[in-house]
Amino acid sequence: MDAHSRGRADDIDPADQWVLNPNTGNYELRLDHSAGESSSPSRTATAEGTGRRGGSRTGSSREGSGRRGSGSREREREEAPDGPRQVPGQRSRRSSQGGRGAAEPPSAGRRKRKPQKSRKKKALLWTGGVMAFVVVAGSAGAYVLYQKLNGNIDAIDVGDAGSKNVVTDGPMNILIIGTDKRTGKGNEGYGDKGSEGHADTTILFHVSEDRTNATAMSIPRDLKTEIPECETKNEDGTTTVVPGTPNERFNTSLGQNGRDPGCTMRTVENITGLKPDHFMMVDFNAVKSLTSAVGGVNVCMAKPIDDPKSHLKLPQGESKVQGEQALALLRTRDSFGNRSDLDRIKVQQQFLGSMIREMKSSDTLTNPKKLYKLADAATDALTVDKAIGDARKLVTLAEEIGKVDTKNISFLTMPVIDNPAEPKPITVVVDPVKGEQLFAMMRSDTSLTEVKQKEKAAKGKQAALLKGPKAEPADVRVDVLNGGEIPGAAGSTVTWLQNEQGVLKSTNKANAPEKIKKTTLEYAPNQADQARALAEMMGLPATAMKKGTADAEGLEAMVLTLGADFKGAGQLITGPTKPPKDIEKASADKAVCAQ
């Protein structure tokens, strides 16, 4: 019997057979239908923790996890004449006699895992060949990480636009794209018939290096920017180069002129200096199916809503929306604020926060049937880049993102101003001051929450190195080496220092002996004023300052070695410790009424 069939009238949903044993804190596979009976080792199979103990994270149970005698196997066959019942996605395993055996319990010698004190803020981890995934969804699209059948996961090859690694040791950037395409099941009937879609709702989800916090930055669809040249992969294996275009709406970075999500990834990097590692894309149907699968999403309205265009009707106060009603809420422009896309983004962010809370709640995490329905809906909704295009890789990525506590996920919108090139502004452009400040904070992995960061934790003598008088640019002497990933970085930095900052006594010393992760500035005690001046120009953190013990002699120069955190000449290594003033941000753990 496969995971989705119901062979007999008395068969039940496979997900219903997994129950929580309060004595062990583990999920156990009940092989009979006696919901009221306590489980015993001969009648249940424990779902072990993830493959952190050396086993696979997905797939069938390990061969060595407790073998039983033939007598025990025969008793199982008598109790379950229809054959072993499987959880969705679990593969049966042949016994030594050649038949298929039921899931086996852990060996007697293995120590049982202690019950967890809290399940509310932890990623769901089911193994033994079952499911292991974290779900995070929202806005006019959804963000879902799941384990399901590999054959149902759609993947696109974006070439070098993303990372080849599933996770990185440092910060991670994941681009969430909600497309408004009108093709495919569930996407018709919304006007613009047959459209390939745009990057209608886009969120850059930045996860910190230490996984304590995340920043979700919405990018306005009507942002005017440069769409860079990009390569797309064709079905026959050939490559097409799509020319870049200046002064275009951001949403045309997807779907138009044959552009794929890799083009949107390159556009985001061009704007922010942050390179997305992966993308996840969903359409209208995803919003409807996922909100229904989770049982609806709680929302709050500051006033009654009656929008004839989107057919949205909601009372003042709290409501629960799903399906078409959830999609209408995320698409409406006329119900909030000044009817702009920026006001709609705020509602989408509030919806996303609410859906995250719902999916990470105990009501969801401890409900196997609900989780199964959610995973089933997600399977047909999500498109990802090829690097994470199978279940095991998605599980690995999900576990990393699931480490972030909901209260430390901050939502905000990219700082923008009205387009000065338009007499009557319709589009927007990046705020030249606040935008770069925010991008610099994200590039330097500085949290927008109160989470204690490594850079902010530099105290005492180390932090004091940045305090004190600063030399004039003309008096700064520095040799620049490239220990990062960008070719020619030392030369471009020297050019910028000389032409833009007035540091004429700067020298290109080419490549460093080895690659380094963090930029460093080595200087002598009597060069401290020069070091502080250079640190201010480049946005060096206190941790980058490497003060020597002996004074420099004569015309000896400081040594600046650029690391992997260097993103380009003129871009600050680290940004401000606080976001720019007047930037509205919200936390995923707090409910807010849409206005």
XYZ file of N, CA, C and O in Angstrom, residues 387-546:
640
model
N 20.263 23.873 -6.906
C 21.153 23.510 -5.804
C 20.406 22.959 -4.601
O 20.980 22.235 -3.786
N 19.123 23.291 -4.454
C 18.322 22.772 -3.343
C 17.116 22.009 -3.877
O 16.094 21.888 -3.199
N 17.248 21.468 -5.077
C 16.122 20.851 -5.757
C 15.831 19.410 -5.414
O 15.355 18.680 -6.273
N 16.141 18.964 -4.219
C 15.669 17.653 -3.773
C 15.360 17.711 -2.286
O 15.761 18.623 -1.583
N 14.613 16.705 -1.822
C 14.066 16.734 -0.464
C 15.139 16.816 0.607
O 15.013 17.566 1.572
N 16.205 16.040 0.457
C 17.227 16.010 1.496
C 17.884 17.381 1.658
O 18.134 17.845 2.771
N 18.160 18.044 0.535
C 18.795 19.362 0.604
C 17.850 20.397 1.206
O 18.264 21.271 1.970
N 16.568 20.294 0.866
C 15.598 21.217 1.452
C 15.492 21.029 2.958
O 15.361 21.996 3.708
N 15.563 19.785 3.406
C 15.522 19.517 4.848
C 16.720 20.151 5.539
O 16.601 20.777 6.596
N 17.902 19.996 4.937
C 19.110 20.572 5.523
C 18.988 22.085 5.643
O 19.309 22.672 6.688
N 18.496 22.724 4.588
C 18.315 24.171 4.621
C 17.250 24.567 5.627
O 17.391 25.552 6.364
N 16.172 23.779 5.687
C 15.087 24.063 6.622
C 15.556 24.033 8.064
O 15.156 24.858 8.887
N 16.407 23.082 8.385
C 16.915 22.975 9.753
C 17.719 24.214 10.135
O 17.645 24.687 11.283
N 18.471 24.756 9.199
C 19.258 25.964 9.477
C 18.338 27.155 9.744
O 18.497 27.879 10.723
N 17.371 27.356 8.871
C 16.465 28.496 9.023
C 15.591 28.332 10.256
O 15.268 29.304 10.939
N 15.232 27.098 10.569
C 14.379 26.838 11.723
C 15.019 27.170 13.056
O 14.341 27.225 14.069
N 16.322 27.407 13.064
C 17.015 27.770 14.305
C 16.667 29.191 14.761
O 16.869 29.546 15.920
N 16.174 30.017 13.834
C 15.888 31.415 14.167
C 14.582 31.518 14.943
O 13.541 31.029 14.501
N 14.639 32.138 16.102
C 13.454 32.344 16.930
C 12.539 33.358 16.238
O 12.985 34.356 15.697
N 11.237 33.091 16.266
C 10.262 33.958 15.601
C 10.382 35.410 16.040
O 10.253 36.326 15.228
N 10.652 35.640 17.314
C 10.720 37.017 17.816
C 11.906 37.784 17.251
O 11.953 39.015 17.330
N 12.866 37.078 16.675
C 14.048 37.736 16.123
C 14.029 37.800 14.599
O 15.063 37.966 13.962
N 12.828 37.671 14.004
C 12.665 37.881 12.572
C 12.043 39.261 12.369
O 10.925 39.514 12.823
N 12.783 40.165 11.728
C 12.316 41.535 11.510
C 11.862 41.729 10.068
O 12.553 41.322 9.133
N 10.701 42.365 9.894
C 10.179 42.689 8.567
C 10.295 44.184 8.322
O 9.972 44.998 9.198
N 10.711 44.547 7.143
C 10.740 45.957 6.756
C 10.727 46.051 5.243
O 10.850 45.046 4.541
N 10.559 47.261 4.741
C 10.547 47.508 3.307
C 11.795 48.277 2.910
O 12.254 49.150 3.655
N 12.341 47.951 1.761
C 13.510 48.671 1.260
C 13.239 50.178 1.271
O 12.208 50.628 0.771
N 14.137 50.995 1.839
C 13.926 52.445 1.882
C 13.900 53.030 0.459
O 14.838 52.831 -0.315
N 12.825 53.727 0.137
C 12.684 54.308 -1.194
C 12.148 55.735 -1.094
O 11.643 56.156 -0.053
N 12.288 56.472 -2.194
C 11.711 57.814 -2.327
C 10.995 57.872 -3.667
O 11.214 57.031 -4.539
N 10.111 58.862 -3.839
C 9.441 59.034 -5.126
C 10.476 59.261 -6.218
O 11.506 59.923 -6.000
N 10.188 58.725 -7.386
C 11.107 58.852 -8.515
C 11.199 60.323 -8.944
O 10.211 60.888 -9.449
N 12.355 60.986 -8.755
C 12.479 62.407 -9.088
C 12.407 62.681 -10.587
O 12.206 63.831 -11.002
N 12.549 61.641 -11.405
C 12.515 61.830 -12.861
C 11.090 61.935 -13.399
O 10.894 62.231 -14.581
N 10.088 61.675 -12.555
C 8.702 61.708 -12.995
C 7.992 62.942 -12.441
O 8.014 63.182 -11.223
N 7.359 63.760 -13.319
C 6.623 64.953 -12.851
C 5.558 64.592 -11.814
O 5.399 65.264 -10.804
N 4.824 63.507 -12.093
C 3.859 62.980 -11.138
C 4.312 61.570 -10.785
O 4.033 60.613 -11.514
N 5.046 61.419 -9.688
C 5.678 60.126 -9.371
C 4.701 58.963 -9.315
O 3.669 59.025 -8.649
N 5.044 57.928 -10.074
C 4.293 56.675 -10.048
C 5.184 55.563 -9.515
O 4.732 54.685 -8.784
N 6.454 55.647 -9.869
C 7.415 54.649 -9.414
C 8.281 55.230 -8.300
O 8.173 56.409 -7.956
N 9.159 54.403 -7.749
C 10.059 54.826 -6.670
C 11.489 54.418 -7.021
O 11.720 53.598 -7.908
N 12.450 55.009 -6.312
C 13.859 54.651 -6.445
C 14.426 54.444 -5.045
O 13.841 54.898 -4.055
N 15.556 53.765 -4.953
C 16.182 53.518 -3.658
C 16.576 54.835 -3.006
O 17.136 55.729 -3.662
N 16.271 54.996 -1.724
C 16.717 56.164 -0.970
C 18.246 56.144 -0.944
O 18.835 55.201 -0.416
N 18.900 57.160 -1.513
C 20.366 57.105 -1.639
C 21.112 57.067 -0.314
O 22.252 56.597 -0.257
N 20.493 57.544 0.752
C 21.158 57.552 2.068
C 20.705 56.356 2.904
O 21.497 55.493 3.286
N 19.415 56.281 3.182
C 18.897 55.234 4.051
C 19.044 53.847 3.420
O 19.274 52.863 4.121
N 18.914 53.795 2.107
C 19.039 52.508 1.437
C 20.411 51.904 1.637
O 20.548 50.739 2.038
N 21.460 52.678 1.376
C 22.818 52.162 1.518
C 23.133 51.845 2.972
O 23.844 50.885 3.263
N 22.588 52.620 3.914
C 22.810 52.323 5.330
C 22.219 50.964 5.698
O 22.863 50.157 6.389
N 21.001 50.703 5.233
C 20.364 49.419 5.540
C 21.097 48.269 4.851
O 21.348 47.223 5.465
N 21.458 48.454 3.580
C 22.180 47.387 2.870
C 23.502 47.082 3.565
O 23.910 45.923 3.663
N 24.186 48.136 4.042
C 25.462 47.936 4.732
C 25.265 47.149 6.023
O 26.082 46.294 6.377
N 24.160 47.424 6.742
C 23.867 46.662 7.958
C 23.668 45.185 7.636
O 24.187 44.305 8.332
N 22.940 44.911 6.575
C 22.674 43.521 6.210
C 23.937 42.841 5.698
O 24.193 41.680 6.008
N 24.750 43.583 4.928
C 25.994 42.990 4.433
C 26.941 42.654 5.575
O 27.691 41.674 5.522
N 26.911 43.469 6.621
C 27.798 43.231 7.765
C 27.154 42.315 8.803
O 27.719 42.074 9.865
N 25.949 41.807 8.485
C 25.270 40.841 9.343
C 24.909 41.437 10.700
O 25.016 40.771 11.734
N 24.486 42.694 10.697
C 24.066 43.363 11.922
C 22.560 43.196 12.099
O 21.787 43.503 11.204
N 22.154 42.719 13.249
C 20.745 42.432 13.500
C 19.935 43.707 13.666
O 20.407 44.708 14.199
N 18.676 43.657 13.218
C 17.749 44.765 13.440
C 16.954 44.574 14.727
O 16.150 45.409 15.098
N 17.181 43.447 15.408
C 16.529 43.192 16.684
C 17.534 43.466 17.797
O 18.642 43.918 17.553
N 17.169 43.121 19.006
C 18.045 43.356 20.152
C 19.009 42.198 20.383
O 19.657 42.130 21.409
N 19.096 41.277 19.418
C 20.005 40.145 19.565
C 21.434 40.641 19.655
O 21.872 41.501 18.899
N 22.173 40.082 20.562
C 23.563 40.476 20.753
C 24.415 39.944 19.615
O 24.486 38.748 19.382
N 25.037 40.808 18.860
C 25.845 40.421 17.724
C 27.328 40.406 18.071
O 27.788 41.095 18.977
N 28.073 39.626 17.316
C 29.505 39.523 17.556
C 30.186 40.875 17.384
O 31.061 41.257 18.160
N 29.782 41.611 16.332
C 30.425 42.896 16.092
C 30.102 43.882 17.218
O 30.948 44.660 17.642
N 28.846 43.842 17.693
C 28.436 44.750 18.756
C 29.031 44.344 20.095
O 29.113 45.140 21.024
N 29.432 43.085 20.208
C 29.939 42.585 21.475
C 31.405 42.953 21.709
O 31.956 42.666 22.763
N 32.042 43.554 20.708
C 33.442 43.946 20.893
C 33.493 45.098 21.895
O 33.075 46.203 21.610
N 33.993 44.815 23.078
C 33.970 45.799 24.157
C 35.379 46.128 24.632
O 36.369 45.600 24.123
N 35.427 46.997 25.642
C 36.683 47.300 26.303
C 37.735 47.853 25.366
O 37.482 48.732 24.546
N 38.933 47.297 25.461
C 40.070 47.807 24.710
C 39.862 47.703 23.209
O 40.279 48.597 22.461
N 39.219 46.622 22.754
C 39.039 46.451 21.306
C 38.145 47.544 20.730
O 38.472 48.155 19.711
N 37.023 47.813 21.371
C 36.117 48.851 20.886
C 36.746 50.226 20.978
O 36.487 51.106 20.153
N 37.593 50.418 21.972
C 38.237 51.724 22.168
C 39.209 52.070 21.052
O 39.588 53.236 20.890
N 39.632 51.078 20.267
C 40.575 51.342 19.181
C 39.994 52.270 18.128
O 40.737 52.930 17.395
N 38.683 52.358 18.047
C 38.046 53.228 17.058
C 37.817 54.638 17.582
O 37.383 55.511 16.827
N 38.092 54.844 18.858
C 37.845 56.148 19.473
C 39.133 56.952 19.570
O 40.178 56.424 19.941
N 39.044 58.218 19.243
C 40.219 59.082 19.319
C 40.375 59.922 18.062
O 39.566 59.848 17.132
N 41.427 60.750 18.014
C 41.655 61.624 16.855
C 41.940 60.818 15.592
O 42.443 59.701 15.639
N 41.613 61.446 14.443
C 41.819 60.798 13.153
C 42.727 61.658 12.277
O 42.600 62.882 12.260
N 43.608 61.010 11.554
C 44.533 61.708 10.669
C 43.805 62.232 9.433
O 42.731 61.746 9.075
N 44.414 63.226 8.775
C 43.875 63.702 7.507
C 44.119 62.634 6.441
O 45.118 61.904 6.494
N 43.224 62.531 5.458
C 43.398 61.517 4.413
C 44.776 61.565 3.745
O 45.348 60.503 3.426
N 45.309 62.759 3.543
C 46.606 62.897 2.868
C 47.745 62.308 3.688
O 48.823 62.025 3.139
N 47.525 62.130 4.989
C 48.579 61.603 5.866
C 48.457 60.101 6.101
O 49.269 59.521 6.832
N 47.451 59.476 5.514
C 47.241 58.037 5.704
C 48.086 57.253 4.702
O 48.016 57.483 3.493
N 48.891 56.332 5.211
C 49.696 55.442 4.362
C 49.198 54.010 4.567
O 49.154 53.520 5.691
N 48.890 53.344 3.466
C 48.370 51.991 3.596
C 48.700 51.141 2.359
O 48.629 51.614 1.230
N 49.102 49.908 2.603
C 49.286 48.914 1.553
C 48.050 48.019 1.557
O 47.617 47.550 2.620
N 47.483 47.780 0.391
C 46.231 47.023 0.292
C 46.471 45.675 -0.389
O 47.041 45.614 -1.483
N 46.044 44.598 0.275
C 46.146 43.249 -0.270
C 44.755 42.649 -0.423
O 43.838 42.973 0.345
N 44.603 41.772 -1.385
C 43.321 41.128 -1.631
C 43.329 39.701 -1.104
O 43.951 38.814 -1.674
N 42.618 39.478 0.017
C 42.466 38.137 0.571
C 41.044 37.649 0.465
O 40.656 36.682 1.110
N 40.236 38.337 -0.390
C 38.835 37.971 -0.549
C 38.570 37.228 -1.842
O 39.472 36.665 -2.459
N 37.316 37.273 -2.273
C 36.888 36.487 -3.430
C 36.769 37.306 -4.709
O 36.619 36.749 -5.789
N 36.840 38.638 -4.623
C 36.619 39.491 -5.792
C 37.942 39.771 -6.495
O 38.842 40.385 -5.910
N 38.097 39.339 -7.744
C 39.340 39.613 -8.481
C 39.576 41.109 -8.627
O 38.655 41.879 -8.890
N 40.832 41.522 -8.425
C 41.185 42.928 -8.590
C 40.699 43.850 -7.494
O 40.694 45.073 -7.662
N 40.286 43.288 -6.352
C 39.714 44.104 -5.282
C 40.724 45.090 -4.713
O 40.378 46.229 -4.375
N 41.982 44.671 -4.591
C 42.999 45.578 -4.033
C 43.186 46.788 -4.928
O 43.240 47.934 -4.457
N 43.263 46.564 -6.242
C 43.444 47.665 -7.182
C 42.272 48.616 -7.201
O 42.447 49.843 -7.194
N 41.042 48.076 -7.210
C 39.861 48.944 -7.238
C 39.718 49.729 -5.946
O 39.271 50.883 -5.950
N 40.146 49.127 -4.834
C 40.079 49.839 -3.547
C 41.077 50.986 -3.503
O 40.759 52.083 -3.022
N 42.286 50.754 -4.006
C 43.298 51.823 -4.052
C 42.814 52.966 -4.932
O 42.961 54.146 -4.584
N 42.226 52.630 -6.073
C 41.685 53.674 -6.965
C 40.618 54.491 -6.254
O 40.589 55.725 -6.340
N 39.728 53.811 -5.526
C 38.671 54.507 -4.783
C 39.248 55.360 -3.665
O 38.820 56.509 -3.472
N 40.223 54.835 -2.940
C 40.845 55.602 -1.855
C 41.513 56.866 -2.377
O 41.403 57.944 -1.782
N 42.205 56.739 -3.494
C 42.928 57.887 -4.032
C 41.993 58.928 -4.665
O 42.120 60.124 -4.397
N 41.040 58.445 -5.470
C 40.183 59.372 -6.214
C 39.000 59.902 -5.422
O 38.576 61.049 -5.631
N 38.453 59.084 -4.532
C 37.250 59.487 -3.802
C 37.518 59.942 -2.373
O 36.764 60.757 -1.832
N 38.582 59.432 -1.754
C 38.833 59.731 -0.351
C 40.081 60.564 -0.108
O 40.318 61.010 1.023
N 40.893 60.757 -1.114
C 42.089 61.581 -0.954
C 43.249 60.894 -0.268
O 44.172 61.557 0.214
N 43.209 59.543 -0.203
C 44.312 58.785 0.399
C 45.319 58.483 -0.715
O 45.327 57.395 -1.293
N 46.166 59.456 -1.012
C 47.085 59.330 -2.144
C 48.238 58.370 -1.851
O 48.849 57.824 -2.776
N 48.537 58.148 -0.584
C 49.659 57.274 -0.216
C 49.159 55.843 0.032
O 49.473 55.209 1.026
N 48.354 55.347 -0.888
C 47.848 53.972 -0.822
C 48.431 53.195 -1.991
O 48.561 53.715 -3.103
N 48.779 51.937 -1.729
C 49.487 51.128 -2.721
C 48.826 49.767 -2.890
O 48.452 49.119 -1.908
N 48.706 49.339 -4.141
C 48.145 48.027 -4.461
C 49.233 46.966 -4.332
O 50.203 46.967 -5.082
N 49.095 46.067 -3.382
C 50.063 44.991 -3.173
C 49.536 43.643 -3.682
O 50.055 42.591 -3.310
N 48.502 43.682 -4.519
C 47.955 42.494 -5.178
C 47.385 41.494 -4.172
O 46.822 41.876 -3.146
N 47.552 40.198 -4.465
C 46.905 39.157 -3.660
C 47.646 38.868 -2.363
O 48.877 38.872 -2.325
N 46.869 38.587 -1.308
C 47.440 38.186 -0.026
C 47.927 36.743 -0.126
O 47.521 36.002 -1.026
N 48.792 36.304 0.772
C 49.294 34.923 0.740
C 48.194 33.875 0.826
O 48.317 32.779 0.289
N 47.081 34.206 1.511
C 45.980 33.266 1.646
C 44.667 34.009 1.784
O 44.632 35.200 2.095
N 43.568 33.286 1.522
C 42.236 33.867 1.636
C 41.846 33.993 3.114
O 42.180 33.139 3.931
N 41.140 35.060 3.446
C 40.654 35.253 4.809
C 39.172 35.615 4.770
O 38.674 36.139 3.774
N 38.461 35.332 5.858
C 37.031 35.608 5.906
C 36.733 37.070 6.242
O 35.835 37.666 5.688
N 37.492 37.636 7.172
C 37.216 38.984 7.650
C 38.359 39.938 7.299
O 39.537 39.585 7.435
N 38.020 41.117 6.872
C 39.015 42.147 6.557
C 39.765 42.566 7.816
O 39.167 42.695 8.893
N 41.063 42.791 7.692
C 41.883 43.217 8.832
C 42.728 44.427 8.458
O 43.093 44.623 7.288
N 43.038 45.244 9.460
C 43.938 46.389 9.290
C 45.019 46.297 10.356
O 44.753 46.458 11.547
N 46.248 46.032 9.927
C 47.387 45.950 10.838
C 48.102 47.295 10.870
O 48.411 47.863 9.815
N 48.381 47.785 12.090
C 49.003 49.099 12.215
C 49.813 49.166 13.504
O 49.621 48.375 14.439
N 50.717 50.113 13.542
C 51.577 50.318 14.708
C 50.924 51.317 15.660
O 50.039 52.081 15.259
N 51.343 51.329 16.914
C 50.758 52.270 17.879
C 50.807 53.725 17.420
O 49.857 54.479 17.660
N 51.919 54.127 16.772
C 52.015 55.515 16.334
C 51.291 55.775 15.010
O 51.392 56.860 14.434
N 50.546 54.775 14.527
C 49.707 54.954 13.339
C 48.219 54.897 13.689
O 47.367 54.826 12.813
N 47.913 54.977 14.973
C 46.528 54.813 15.428
C 45.587 55.843 14.817
O 44.444 55.514 14.450
N 46.042 57.095 14.671
C 45.171 58.117 14.088
C 44.895 57.825 12.612
O 43.792 58.051 12.115
N 45.896 57.268 11.904
C 45.688 56.871 10.511
C 44.701 55.698 10.428
O 43.840 55.664 9.554
N 44.850 54.757 11.342
C 43.983 53.578 11.342
C 42.528 53.970 11.587
O 41.610 53.456 10.924
N 42.300 54.879 12.529
C 40.927 55.307 12.800
C 40.325 56.030 11.602
O 39.136 55.867 11.293
N 41.135 56.811 10.910
C 40.641 57.522 9.724
C 40.243 56.544 8.627
O 39.179 56.670 8.007
N 41.086 55.541 8.383
C 40.796 54.560 7.346
C 39.594 53.698 7.728
O 38.765 53.355 6.878
N 39.500 53.359 9.009
C 38.375 52.553 9.483
C 37.055 53.275 9.257
O 36.053 52.657 8.866
N 37.036 54.574 9.466
C 35.823 55.354 9.247
C 35.451 55.390 7.769
O 34.276 55.255 7.413
N 36.462 55.560 6.900
C 36.197 55.592 5.454
C 35.592 54.287 4.957
O 34.693 54.282 4.117
N 36.094 53.169 5.470
C 35.709 51.866 4.936
C 34.677 51.124 5.780
O 34.237 50.036 5.413
N 34.304 51.709 6.901
C 33.324 51.049 7.751
C 33.869 49.814 8.427
O 33.167 48.817 8.589
N 35.155 49.868 8.839
C 35.763 48.717 9.499
C 35.245 48.583 10.931
O 35.190 49.560 11.666
N 34.892 47.379 11.365
C 34.472 47.175 12.752
C 35.686 47.128 13.672
O 36.826 46.980 13.215
N 35.442 47.227 14.969
C 36.541 47.186 15.934
C 37.310 45.882 15.842
O 38.530 45.839 16.045
N 36.613 44.800 15.499
C 37.272 43.498 15.426
C 38.276 43.401 14.282
O 39.101 42.487 14.257
N 38.221 44.338 13.339
C 39.163 44.331 12.209
C 40.498 44.978 12.567
O 41.493 44.793 11.854
N 40.525 45.713 13.667
C 41.715 46.483 14.041
C 42.747 45.591 14.726
O 42.474 44.983 15.761
N 43.932 45.490 14.140
C 45.017 44.665 14.672
C 46.206 45.571 15.020
O 47.064 45.858 14.185
